[in-house]
Coordinates of C-alpha atoms in Angstrom, one line a residue:
M1 CA 0.0 0.0 0.0
E2 CA 1.4 3.3 -0.9
C3 CA 1.7 6.2 1.5
K4 CA -0.6 9.0 0.7
K5 CA 1.0 11.7 3.0
T6 CA 3.3 14.3 1.5
Q7 CA 6.8 14.7 3.0
R8 CA 5.9 18.0 4.6
A9 CA 2.9 16.4 6.4
D10 CA 5.1 13.5 7.6
L11 CA 6.1 14.2 11.2
E12 CA 8.1 11.0 11.7
G13 CA 11.1 12.6 10.2
K14 CA 11.0 15.6 12.5
R15 CA 10.5 13.7 15.7
N16 CA 14.2 14.1 16.8
T17 CA 14.0 17.8 16.2
F18 CA 10.9 18.2 18.4
F19 CA 12.5 16.1 21.1
L20 CA 15.6 18.3 21.2
V21 CA 13.5 21.5 21.2
G22 CA 11.4 20.1 24.1
L23 CA 14.6 19.4 26.1
V24 CA 15.9 22.9 25.4
V25 CA 12.6 24.5 26.6
A26 CA 12.5 22.3 29.7
L27 CA 16.1 23.2 30.7
G28 CA 15.4 26.8 30.0
T29 CA 12.3 26.7 32.2
M30 CA 14.2 25.0 35.1
L31 CA 17.1 27.6 34.9
L32 CA 14.5 30.4 34.9
A33 CA 12.8 28.9 37.9
F34 CA 16.1 28.7 39.8
E35 CA 17.2 32.2 39.0
W36 CA 13.8 33.8 39.8
T37 CA 14.1 36.0 42.8
T38 CA 11.6 38.0 44.8
S39 CA 12.3 41.2 46.8
P40 CA 10.8 41.4 50.3
K41 CA 8.2 44.0 50.9
K42 CA 9.0 46.8 53.2
A43 CA 7.3 46.7 56.5
D44 CA 5.4 49.9 57.3
S45 CA 5.9 49.6 61.1
L46 CA 7.5 47.2 63.6
G47 CA 4.6 47.4 65.9
M48 CA 4.2 49.3 69.2
I49 CA 6.8 48.8 71.8
Q50 CA 5.1 49.0 75.2
S51 CA 7.1 49.7 78.3
L52 CA 6.2 47.5 81.2
E53 CA 6.6 49.1 84.6
I54 CA 7.8 46.5 87.1
E55 CA 6.7 47.2 90.6
E56 CA 9.5 46.8 93.1
E57 CA 8.7 44.7 96.0
I58 CA 9.3 46.6 99.2
I59 CA 10.7 44.3 101.9
P60 CA 9.5 45.4 105.3
I61 CA 12.3 46.0 107.9
T62 CA 11.8 44.1 111.0
R63 CA 13.6 44.9 114.2
E64 CA 13.7 43.0 117.4
P65 CA 12.0 44.7 120.2
E66 CA 14.4 46.1 122.8
V67 CA 14.3 44.2 126.0
K68 CA 14.6 46.8 128.8
P69 CA 16.2 45.5 132.1
P70 CA 13.9 45.5 135.0
P71 CA 14.0 48.6 137.2
P72 CA 16.2 48.4 140.3
P73 CA 14.5 47.7 143.5
P74 CA 13.7 50.8 145.6
P75 CA 16.2 51.6 148.3
P76 CA 15.3 50.4 151.8
K77 CA 13.6 52.9 153.9
V78 CA 15.7 54.3 156.7
I79 CA 13.8 54.6 159.9
E80 CA 15.2 57.3 162.1
V81 CA 14.9 56.8 165.8
L82 CA 14.8 59.9 167.8
N83 CA 15.5 59.6 171.5
I84 CA 13.8 62.5 173.3
V85 CA 15.8 63.6 176.4
D86 CA 14.4 65.7 179.1
D87 CA 16.0 69.1 179.6
D88 CA 16.8 68.3 183.3
I89 CA 19.4 65.7 182.4
E90 CA 23.0 67.0 182.5
I91 CA 25.4 66.0 179.8
E92 CA 28.7 64.9 181.2
D93 CA 30.7 65.0 178.0
E94 CA 31.0 68.8 177.6
L95 CA 33.6 70.4 175.4
V96 CA 36.0 72.5 177.5
I97 CA 37.8 75.2 175.5
E98 CA 41.0 76.3 177.1
D99 CA 42.5 79.7 176.5
T100 CA 45.6 79.2 174.4
E101 CA 46.7 82.8 174.0
A102 CA 50.3 83.4 175.1
D103 CA 51.7 86.5 176.7
D104 CA 55.1 87.6 178.0
E105 CA 54.8 85.5 181.1
T106 CA 53.9 82.3 179.4
I107 CA 56.6 79.6 179.7
I108 CA 57.0 77.2 176.7
E109 CA 58.8 74.0 177.3
V110 CA 60.9 72.8 174.4
Q111 CA 62.2 69.2 174.4
P112 CA 65.7 68.8 173.0
I113 CA 66.0 66.7 169.9
V114 CA 68.2 63.7 170.5
E115 CA 69.8 62.2 167.3
S116 CA 69.7 58.5 167.2
M117 CA 73.0 56.6 167.1
D118 CA 71.5 54.0 164.8
E119 CA 71.1 56.6 162.0
E120 CA 74.8 57.6 162.4
E121 CA 75.8 54.0 162.2
E122 CA 73.7 53.5 159.1
A123 CA 75.3 56.5 157.4
V124 CA 78.7 55.2 158.2
D125 CA 78.0 51.7 156.8
E126 CA 76.7 53.1 153.5
I127 CA 78.9 52.3 150.5
F128 CA 79.1 55.1 148.0
V129 CA 79.6 54.9 144.3
I130 CA 80.3 58.5 143.6
V131 CA 81.9 60.7 146.2
E132 CA 83.4 64.2 146.4
E133 CA 87.0 62.8 146.8
S134 CA 87.6 59.4 145.2
P135 CA 89.9 56.8 146.8
E136 CA 93.5 57.1 145.5
F137 CA 96.2 54.4 145.3
P138 CA 99.6 55.6 146.5
G139 CA 101.2 57.0 143.4
G140 CA 98.0 57.2 141.4
T141 CA 96.2 54.9 138.9
K142 CA 99.4 54.2 136.9
A143 CA 101.2 53.0 140.0
L144 CA 98.1 50.8 140.8
Y145 CA 98.4 48.9 137.4
Q146 CA 102.2 48.7 137.7
Y147 CA 101.7 46.9 141.1
I148 CA 99.1 44.6 139.6
N149 CA 101.2 43.7 136.5
S150 CA 104.3 43.0 138.7
H151 CA 102.4 40.8 141.2
V152 CA 100.2 38.7 138.8
H153 CA 101.3 35.1 138.1
Y154 CA 99.8 33.6 135.0
P155 CA 98.3 30.3 136.0
V156 CA 100.0 27.3 134.4
I157 CA 96.7 25.6 133.6
A158 CA 95.4 28.6 131.7
Q159 CA 98.7 28.8 129.7
E160 CA 98.6 25.2 128.7
N161 CA 95.0 25.5 127.5
G162 CA 95.6 28.8 125.8
I163 CA 93.1 30.8 127.9
Q164 CA 93.4 34.6 128.0
G165 CA 91.2 37.6 128.6
K166 CA 90.3 40.5 130.8
V167 CA 89.0 39.9 134.3
Y168 CA 86.9 42.8 135.8
V169 CA 87.0 43.1 139.5
K170 CA 84.9 45.2 141.9
F171 CA 86.0 45.9 145.5
V172 CA 85.4 48.3 148.4
V173 CA 87.9 50.8 149.8
D174 CA 86.8 51.4 153.4
E175 CA 87.3 54.4 155.7
N176 CA 90.8 53.3 156.5
G177 CA 91.8 52.7 152.9
K178 CA 91.7 48.8 153.2
V179 CA 90.5 46.7 150.3
N180 CA 87.4 44.5 151.2
N181 CA 84.7 42.5 149.5
A182 CA 86.5 41.9 146.2
E183 CA 84.3 40.1 143.6
V184 CA 84.6 39.3 139.9
L185 CA 82.2 41.1 137.6
R186 CA 83.1 39.4 134.3
P187 CA 84.6 36.0 134.8
V188 CA 86.9 34.5 132.2
D189 CA 88.2 31.3 133.7
A190 CA 88.3 29.9 137.2
S191 CA 92.1 29.9 137.4
L192 CA 92.3 33.5 136.0
D193 CA 89.5 34.8 138.3
K194 CA 91.2 33.3 141.4
E195 CA 94.5 34.9 140.5
A196 CA 92.9 38.3 139.9
L197 CA 91.1 38.2 143.4
R198 CA 94.4 37.2 145.0
V199 CA 96.2 40.2 143.6
I200 CA 93.4 42.6 144.4
N201 CA 93.2 41.4 148.1
S202 CA 97.0 41.9 148.4
L203 CA 96.8 45.6 147.4
P204 CA 98.3 48.1 149.9
R205 CA 96.1 50.7 151.6
F206 CA 94.5 53.4 149.5
K207 CA 93.9 57.0 150.5
P208 CA 90.3 56.7 151.5
G209 CA 87.5 58.5 149.7
K210 CA 85.7 61.4 151.5
Q211 CA 82.1 62.7 151.4
R212 CA 81.5 66.0 153.2
G213 CA 85.0 65.9 154.6
K214 CA 84.5 62.5 156.2
P215 CA 86.2 59.2 155.1
V216 CA 83.6 56.8 153.7
K217 CA 83.4 53.4 152.0
V218 CA 83.6 53.6 148.2
Y219 CA 83.3 51.1 145.4
Y220 CA 86.3 50.8 143.2
N221 CA 86.7 48.9 139.8
A222 CA 89.8 47.5 138.2
Q223 CA 90.6 45.2 135.3
I224 CA 93.5 42.6 135.1
T225 CA 94.5 41.5 131.6
F226 CA 95.9 38.0 131.0
K227 CA 97.5 37.8 127.6
L228 CA 99.7 35.0 126.2
Q229 CA 102.9 36.1 124.3

């Protein structure tokens, strides 16, 4: 059977062309859909902002009630007792006022003041530290230390042990210039202290110290140096 359609009316030959055109239109539509943008509308107003007032809660201040101490008890009542005495009773204890005015004929007895001997003895026994005239060694202080250096014997035990130092001695020069109550103030060694006391107790008499023109007891200090050579 022969085909009666003309070549222009025959669509079978153009099927591929329509398919490609359809693909192109579909792809273009998809691209247009993806690229399509919309701008947001402007808002006329953002609404009304209302301010809310928050009421502050007031906390009441509570205080403890002050407890007052109980009032002190009232003082005891003093009952005065009055003894009523008759006017006829005589009072024995009467105040007698004597006349103390003195005239030229009045004799006043004055008792003599007797000085106690104990006070004089206490004054004599007092040991002075500072006096008007200090005790003096015969020849002066230089002669005193010359005497000490010439009479000191260095203890052998102290020499063997290499002990040396200064021994400070305190003693009393009495009213007669004698040396008494010697004692070591700064001890160094037992042997050195003993030798220092021996030399001090062997000192000859001083010229005694005086206070108000009278010889008195006075403290005196000296130092003895022990040095190995």
